Coordinates of C-alpha atoms in Angstrom, one line a residue:
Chain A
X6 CA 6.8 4.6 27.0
X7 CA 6.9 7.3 29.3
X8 CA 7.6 10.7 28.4
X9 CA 10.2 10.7 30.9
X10 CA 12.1 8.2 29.4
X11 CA 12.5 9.9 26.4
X12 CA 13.7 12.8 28.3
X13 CA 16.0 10.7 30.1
X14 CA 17.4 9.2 26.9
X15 CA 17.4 12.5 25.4
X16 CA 20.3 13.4 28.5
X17 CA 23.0 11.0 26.6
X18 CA 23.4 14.1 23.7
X19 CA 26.8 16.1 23.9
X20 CA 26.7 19.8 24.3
X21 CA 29.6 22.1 25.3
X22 CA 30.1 23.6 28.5
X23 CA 32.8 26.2 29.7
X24 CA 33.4 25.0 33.9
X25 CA 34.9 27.4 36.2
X26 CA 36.9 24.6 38.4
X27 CA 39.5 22.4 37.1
X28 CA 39.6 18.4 37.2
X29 CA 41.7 15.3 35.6
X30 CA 40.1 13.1 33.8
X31 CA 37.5 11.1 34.7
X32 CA 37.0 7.6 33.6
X33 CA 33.1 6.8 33.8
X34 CA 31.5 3.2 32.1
X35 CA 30.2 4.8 29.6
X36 CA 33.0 6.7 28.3
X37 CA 36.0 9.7 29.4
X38 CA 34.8 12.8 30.3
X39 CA 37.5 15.8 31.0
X40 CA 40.0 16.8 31.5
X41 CA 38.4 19.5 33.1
X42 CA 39.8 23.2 33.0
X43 CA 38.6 26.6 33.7
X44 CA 37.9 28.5 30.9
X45 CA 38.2 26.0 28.6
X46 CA 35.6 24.4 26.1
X47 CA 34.9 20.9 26.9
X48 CA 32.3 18.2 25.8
X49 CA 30.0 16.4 28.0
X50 CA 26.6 14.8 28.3
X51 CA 23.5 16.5 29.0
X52 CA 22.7 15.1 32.2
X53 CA 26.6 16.1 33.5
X54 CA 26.2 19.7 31.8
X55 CA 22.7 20.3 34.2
X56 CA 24.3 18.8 37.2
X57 CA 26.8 21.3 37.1
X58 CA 25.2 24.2 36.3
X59 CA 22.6 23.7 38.8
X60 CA 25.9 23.7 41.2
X61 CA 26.9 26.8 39.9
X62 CA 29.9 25.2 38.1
X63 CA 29.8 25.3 34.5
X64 CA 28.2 27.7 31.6
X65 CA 26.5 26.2 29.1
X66 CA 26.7 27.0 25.2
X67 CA 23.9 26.5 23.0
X68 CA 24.1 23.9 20.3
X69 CA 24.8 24.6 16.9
X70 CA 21.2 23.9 15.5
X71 CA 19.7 25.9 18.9
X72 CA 19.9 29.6 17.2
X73 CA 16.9 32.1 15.8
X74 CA 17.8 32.0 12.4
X75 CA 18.4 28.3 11.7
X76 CA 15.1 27.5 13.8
X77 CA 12.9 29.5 11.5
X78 CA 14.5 28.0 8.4
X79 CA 13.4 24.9 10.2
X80 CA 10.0 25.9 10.6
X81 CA 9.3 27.1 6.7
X82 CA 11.2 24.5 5.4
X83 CA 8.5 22.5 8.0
X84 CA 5.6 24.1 6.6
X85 CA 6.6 24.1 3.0
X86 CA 6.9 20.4 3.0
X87 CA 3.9 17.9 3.1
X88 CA 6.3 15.0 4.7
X89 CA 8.9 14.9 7.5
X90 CA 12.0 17.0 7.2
X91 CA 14.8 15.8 9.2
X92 CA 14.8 17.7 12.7
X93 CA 17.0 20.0 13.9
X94 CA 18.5 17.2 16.5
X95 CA 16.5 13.6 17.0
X96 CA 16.0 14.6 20.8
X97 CA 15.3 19.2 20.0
X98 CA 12.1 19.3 22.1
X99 CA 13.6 17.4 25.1
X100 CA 16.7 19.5 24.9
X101 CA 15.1 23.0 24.3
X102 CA 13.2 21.9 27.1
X103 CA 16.0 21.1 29.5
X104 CA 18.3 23.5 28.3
X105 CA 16.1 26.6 28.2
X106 CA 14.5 25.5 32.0
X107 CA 17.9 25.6 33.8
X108 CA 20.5 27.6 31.6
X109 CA 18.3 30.1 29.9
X110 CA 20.8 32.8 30.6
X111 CA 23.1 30.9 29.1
X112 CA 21.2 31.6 25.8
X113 CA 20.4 33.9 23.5
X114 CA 16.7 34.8 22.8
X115 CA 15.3 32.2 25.1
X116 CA 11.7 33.1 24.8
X117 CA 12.2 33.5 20.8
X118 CA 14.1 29.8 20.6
X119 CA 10.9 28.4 22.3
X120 CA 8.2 29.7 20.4
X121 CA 10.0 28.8 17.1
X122 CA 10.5 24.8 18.3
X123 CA 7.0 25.1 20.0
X124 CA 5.8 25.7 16.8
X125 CA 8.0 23.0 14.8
X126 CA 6.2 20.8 16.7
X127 CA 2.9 21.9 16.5
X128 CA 3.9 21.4 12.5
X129 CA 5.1 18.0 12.8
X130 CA 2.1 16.8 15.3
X131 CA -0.3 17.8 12.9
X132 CA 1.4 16.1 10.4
X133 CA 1.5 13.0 11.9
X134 CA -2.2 13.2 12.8
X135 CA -3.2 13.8 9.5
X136 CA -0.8 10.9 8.5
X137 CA -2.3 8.1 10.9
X138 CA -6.2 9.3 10.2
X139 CA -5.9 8.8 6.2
X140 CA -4.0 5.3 7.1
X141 CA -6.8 4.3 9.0
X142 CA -9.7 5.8 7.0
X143 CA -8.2 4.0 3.9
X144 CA -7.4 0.7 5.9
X145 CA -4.0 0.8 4.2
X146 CA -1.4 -2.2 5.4
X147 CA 1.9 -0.7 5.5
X148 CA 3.5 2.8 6.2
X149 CA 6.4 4.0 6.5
X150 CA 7.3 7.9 7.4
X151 CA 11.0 9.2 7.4
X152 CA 12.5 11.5 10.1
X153 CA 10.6 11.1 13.1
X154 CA 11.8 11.6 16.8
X155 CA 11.5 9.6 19.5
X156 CA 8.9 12.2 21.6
X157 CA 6.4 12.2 18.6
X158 CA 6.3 8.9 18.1
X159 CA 5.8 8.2 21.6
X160 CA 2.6 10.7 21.4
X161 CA 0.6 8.6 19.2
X162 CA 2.2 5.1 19.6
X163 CA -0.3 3.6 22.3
X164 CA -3.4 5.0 20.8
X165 CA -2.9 4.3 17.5
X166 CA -1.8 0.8 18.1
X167 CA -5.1 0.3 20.2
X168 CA -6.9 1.6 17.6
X169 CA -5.5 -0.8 14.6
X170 CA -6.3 -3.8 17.3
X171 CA -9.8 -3.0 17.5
X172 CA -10.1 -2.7 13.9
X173 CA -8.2 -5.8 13.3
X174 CA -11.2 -7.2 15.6
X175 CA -14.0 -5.8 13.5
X176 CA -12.5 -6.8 10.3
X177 CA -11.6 -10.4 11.3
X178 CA -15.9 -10.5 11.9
X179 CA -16.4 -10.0 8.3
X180 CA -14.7 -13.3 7.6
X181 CA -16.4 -16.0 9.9
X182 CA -14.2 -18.8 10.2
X183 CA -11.1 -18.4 8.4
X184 CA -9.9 -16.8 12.3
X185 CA -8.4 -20.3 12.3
X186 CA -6.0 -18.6 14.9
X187 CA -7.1 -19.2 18.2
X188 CA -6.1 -16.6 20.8
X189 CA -4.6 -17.9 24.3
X190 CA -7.0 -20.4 26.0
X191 CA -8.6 -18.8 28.9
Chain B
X7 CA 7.1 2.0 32.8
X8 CA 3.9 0.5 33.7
X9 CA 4.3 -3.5 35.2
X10 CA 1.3 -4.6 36.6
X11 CA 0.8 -7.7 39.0
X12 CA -2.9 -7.7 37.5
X13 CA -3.2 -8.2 33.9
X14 CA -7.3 -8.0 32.9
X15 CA -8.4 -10.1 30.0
X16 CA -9.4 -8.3 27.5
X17 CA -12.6 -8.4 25.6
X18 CA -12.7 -11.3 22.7
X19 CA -11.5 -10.5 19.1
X20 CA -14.8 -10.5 16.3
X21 CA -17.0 -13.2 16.7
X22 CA -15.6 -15.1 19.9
X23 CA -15.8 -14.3 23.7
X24 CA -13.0 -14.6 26.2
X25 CA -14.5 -16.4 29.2
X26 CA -12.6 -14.8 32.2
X27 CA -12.9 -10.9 30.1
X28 CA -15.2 -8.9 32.3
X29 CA -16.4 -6.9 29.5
X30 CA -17.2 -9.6 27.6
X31 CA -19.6 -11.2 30.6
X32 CA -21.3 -7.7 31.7
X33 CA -21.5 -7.2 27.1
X34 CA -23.9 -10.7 27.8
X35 CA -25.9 -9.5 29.6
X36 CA -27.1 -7.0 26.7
X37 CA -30.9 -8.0 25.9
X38 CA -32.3 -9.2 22.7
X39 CA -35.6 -9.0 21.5
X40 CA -36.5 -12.0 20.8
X41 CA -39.7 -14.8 19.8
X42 CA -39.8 -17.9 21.0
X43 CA -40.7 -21.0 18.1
X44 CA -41.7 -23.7 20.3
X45 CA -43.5 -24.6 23.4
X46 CA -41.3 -23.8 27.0
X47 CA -43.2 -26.0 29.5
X48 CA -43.6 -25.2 33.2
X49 CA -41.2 -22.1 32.5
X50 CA -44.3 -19.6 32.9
X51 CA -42.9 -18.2 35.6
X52 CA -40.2 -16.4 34.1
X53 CA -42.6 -14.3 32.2
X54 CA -44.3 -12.4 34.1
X55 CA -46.9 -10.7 31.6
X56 CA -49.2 -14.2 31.8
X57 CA -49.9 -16.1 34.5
X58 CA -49.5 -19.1 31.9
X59 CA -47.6 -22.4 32.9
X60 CA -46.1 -22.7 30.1
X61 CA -44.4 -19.9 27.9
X62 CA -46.2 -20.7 24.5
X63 CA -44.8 -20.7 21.3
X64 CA -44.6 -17.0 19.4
X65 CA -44.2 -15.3 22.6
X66 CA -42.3 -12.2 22.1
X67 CA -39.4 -12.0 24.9
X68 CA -36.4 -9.6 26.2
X69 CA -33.5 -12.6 26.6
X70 CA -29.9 -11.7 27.5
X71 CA -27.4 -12.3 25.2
X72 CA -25.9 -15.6 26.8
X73 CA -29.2 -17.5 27.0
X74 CA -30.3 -16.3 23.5
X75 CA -26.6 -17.6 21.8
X76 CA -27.1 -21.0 24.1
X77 CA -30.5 -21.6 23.1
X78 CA -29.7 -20.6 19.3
X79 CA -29.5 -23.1 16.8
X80 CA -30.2 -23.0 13.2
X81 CA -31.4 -26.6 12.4
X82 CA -34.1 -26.9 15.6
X83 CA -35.6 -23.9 15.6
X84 CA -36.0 -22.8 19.9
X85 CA -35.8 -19.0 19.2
X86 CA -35.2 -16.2 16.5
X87 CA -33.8 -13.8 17.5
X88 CA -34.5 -9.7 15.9
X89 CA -31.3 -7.4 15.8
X90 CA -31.9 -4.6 18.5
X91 CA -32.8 -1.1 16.5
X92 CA -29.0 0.1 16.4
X93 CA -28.3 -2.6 14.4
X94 CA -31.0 -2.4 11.6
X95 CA -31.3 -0.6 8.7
X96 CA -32.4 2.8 9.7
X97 CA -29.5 3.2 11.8
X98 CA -27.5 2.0 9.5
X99 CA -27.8 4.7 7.2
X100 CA -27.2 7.0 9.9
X101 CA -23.7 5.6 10.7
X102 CA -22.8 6.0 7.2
X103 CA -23.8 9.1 6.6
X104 CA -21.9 10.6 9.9
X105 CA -21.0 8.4 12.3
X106 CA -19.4 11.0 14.9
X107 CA -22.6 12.9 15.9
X108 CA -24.2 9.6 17.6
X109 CA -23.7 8.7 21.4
X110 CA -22.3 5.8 21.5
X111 CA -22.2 5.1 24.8
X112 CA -26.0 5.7 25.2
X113 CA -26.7 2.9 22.4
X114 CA -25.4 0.6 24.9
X115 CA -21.7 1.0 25.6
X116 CA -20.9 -2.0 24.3
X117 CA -22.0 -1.1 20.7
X118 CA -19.2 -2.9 18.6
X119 CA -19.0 -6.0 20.7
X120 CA -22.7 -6.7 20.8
X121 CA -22.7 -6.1 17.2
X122 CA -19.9 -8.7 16.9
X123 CA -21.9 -11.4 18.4
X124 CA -25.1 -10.5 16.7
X125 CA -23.0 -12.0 13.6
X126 CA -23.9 -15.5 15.3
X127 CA -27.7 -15.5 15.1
X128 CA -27.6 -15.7 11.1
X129 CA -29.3 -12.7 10.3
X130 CA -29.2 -12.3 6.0
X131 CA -28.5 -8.7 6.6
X132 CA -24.7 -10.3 8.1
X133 CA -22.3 -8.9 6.0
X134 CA -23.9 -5.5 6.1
X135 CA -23.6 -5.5 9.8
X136 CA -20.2 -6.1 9.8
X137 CA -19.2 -3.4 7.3
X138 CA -21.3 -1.1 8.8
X139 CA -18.9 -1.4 12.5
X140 CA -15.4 -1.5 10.2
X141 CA -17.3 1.7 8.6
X142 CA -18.7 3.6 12.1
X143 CA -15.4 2.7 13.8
X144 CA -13.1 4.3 11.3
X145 CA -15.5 7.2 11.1
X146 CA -14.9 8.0 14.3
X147 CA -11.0 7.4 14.7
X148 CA -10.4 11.2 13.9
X149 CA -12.6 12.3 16.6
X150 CA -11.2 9.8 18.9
X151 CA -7.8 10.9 18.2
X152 CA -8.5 14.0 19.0
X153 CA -10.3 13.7 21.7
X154 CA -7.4 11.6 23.3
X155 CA -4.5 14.1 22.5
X156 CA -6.2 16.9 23.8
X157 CA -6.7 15.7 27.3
X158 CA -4.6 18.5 29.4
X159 CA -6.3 20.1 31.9
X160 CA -9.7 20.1 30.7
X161 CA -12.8 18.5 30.9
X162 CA -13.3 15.8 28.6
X163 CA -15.8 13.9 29.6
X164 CA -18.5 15.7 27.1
X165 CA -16.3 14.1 24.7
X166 CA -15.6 10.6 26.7
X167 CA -19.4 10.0 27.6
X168 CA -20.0 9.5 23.6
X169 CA -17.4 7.0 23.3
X170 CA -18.2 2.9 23.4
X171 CA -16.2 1.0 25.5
X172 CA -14.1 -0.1 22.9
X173 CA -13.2 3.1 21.7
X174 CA -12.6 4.0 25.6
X175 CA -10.1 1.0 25.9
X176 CA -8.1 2.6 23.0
X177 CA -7.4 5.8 25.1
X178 CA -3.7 5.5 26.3
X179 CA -3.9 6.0 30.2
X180 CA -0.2 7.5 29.8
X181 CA -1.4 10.6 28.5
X182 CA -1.0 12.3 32.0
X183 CA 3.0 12.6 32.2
X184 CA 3.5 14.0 28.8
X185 CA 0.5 16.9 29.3
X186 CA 2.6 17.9 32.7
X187 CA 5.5 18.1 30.3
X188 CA 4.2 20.5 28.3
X189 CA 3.4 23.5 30.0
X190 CA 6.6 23.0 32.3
X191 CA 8.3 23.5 28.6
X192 CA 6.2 26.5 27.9
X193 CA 6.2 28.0 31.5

């Protein structure tokens, strides 16, 4: 899976926006959005909130979990902890990234905000690192980790599955003949 | 996502060979030491240190790896084969002790699969063998992993010129995208 995917998925969150123009409602496949008034607080997808900033249209408020304080108690609560502990939002690094590349004057400590989740996921990426390398050094079968996101998953996904084929490979040589499964007949 | 019109074969899994799997055809054409235990007749030519007719029985040859597993057979002895040095004992006992430091690629880059198919000729030292890739391989996962994750930007191929081909195959060619994500999140 591309890493653009991920971001593109990440663009189906809700985040609030304030617009400066006023429209009905507008009824889309996926759902209602609007009505639309100026000044007023309304909910939307990511991917609609970006459209319309970029046009100049809309301001965009932070989400609840994107402030200084809340994102270090993340990150010591992060580094405190030897497993997982549930993110601040399953999609945070796609949206910090979105967010804080086209509305980060729309939020408060921008530069602060992205070191903190920088180095959430640093955190977690080690984690998981250390997780897959003592799975595989101890050739364990099953595994199961809690409160992963989509992004960090998709990091190690190809490799590590690659890897656990070619050690299926060397281990199946230590039993000649019971590989009673034939692959595809080329 | 990636769809591809061309699919490669990939390289067999243990102890067989895919026939169509390129690796696996340029991985036979590894050599073999190896002593021949009967009488070749009118073959001389294909060794050129005698000028001999025949090739005679006891001669110590360099085969490739396909002739060596067709000619192989454990009831009518044709030819023994002796496991290349990488293989043996000595080296052995490097790979356990640290299996990162060693170039893998130099040892003939197809270190794993060769050693897979030396499981055919027999050898009593078999099951060693065997444990000894499982063993190197997972030694070397770490380093791998890093290696692979670290890619942005940088010159890797100090670290990719000491991996087998095996271990090369496990790097995720998608790794470009997400590196060009990162900096454009840290700006």
């Amino acid at each position: 899976m591309d890493p653009t995917e991920v971001e593109f998925l990440a663009e189906k969150e809700i985040v609030k926006i304030i617009p400066n123009f006023s429209l009905d409602k507008i009824y889309l496949i996926g759902g209602d959005l609007g009505p639309f008034n100026p000044g007023l607080p309304v909910q939307v997808p990511v991917w609609l909130a970006l459209n319309l900033k970029q046009r100049q249209k809309c301001r965009i408020l932070p989400p609840q979990w994107m402030d200084v304080d809340k994102l270090e108690e993340v990150r010591e609560m992060e580094r405190k902890e030897d497993s997982f502990t549930p993110p601040p939002s399953p999609y945070y690094m796609e949206l910090t990234k979105l967010l804080l590349n086209h509305a980060s004057d729309n939020i408060p400590k921008a530069d602060e905000i992205r070191t903190l989740v920088k180095d959430i996921w640093d955190t977690r990426i080690a984690k998981l690192r250390l997780s897959a390398d003592s799975f595989i050094s101890q050739q364990e079968a099953h595994a199961k980790l809690d409160n992963l996101t989509l992004m960090e998953i998709n990091t190690t996904r190809s490799f590590l599955l690659g890897s656990l084929n070619c050690m299926f490979k060397l281990r199946s040589n230590m039993q000649p003949g019971t590989s009673t499964g034939k692959g595809p007949d080329y | 996502m990636d769809s591809q019109s061309y699919l490669p074969v990939p390289p067999g899994v243990g102890m067989e060979e895919n026939f169509l799997s390129l690796d696996d055809i340029l991985l036979s054409h590894e050599r073999l030491p190896s002593r021949t235990e009967c009488l070749f007749p009118r073959l001389g030519y294909l060794e050129k240190s005698t000028d001999s007719q025949d090739i005679q029985e006891g001669t110590k040859m360099e085969l490739p790896l396909w002739l060596a597993k067709g000619l192989y057979e454990r009831k009518r002895r044709v030819v023994s084969i002796e496991l290349p040095k990488v293989y043996r004992e000595g080296w052995r006992t490097v790979f356990n002790a640290d299996p990162t430091v060693v170039d893998l690629h130099k040892m003939g880059p197809y270190y794993y699969g060769l050693g897979s198919q030396m499981l055919h000729f027999d050898s009593p030292e078999n099951p060693e063998i065997a444990q000894a890739l499982l063993q190197t391989f997972i030694g070397r996962f770490r380093r791998t992993m890093d290696s692979s994750q670290n890619a942005y930007n940088e010159d890797t191929s100090a670290l990719v010129d000491r991996l087998d081909s095996l271990e090369r195959d496990c790097q995720p060619t998608l790794l470009c995208p997400f590196y060009e994500f990162l900096p454009r999140f840290c700006k």
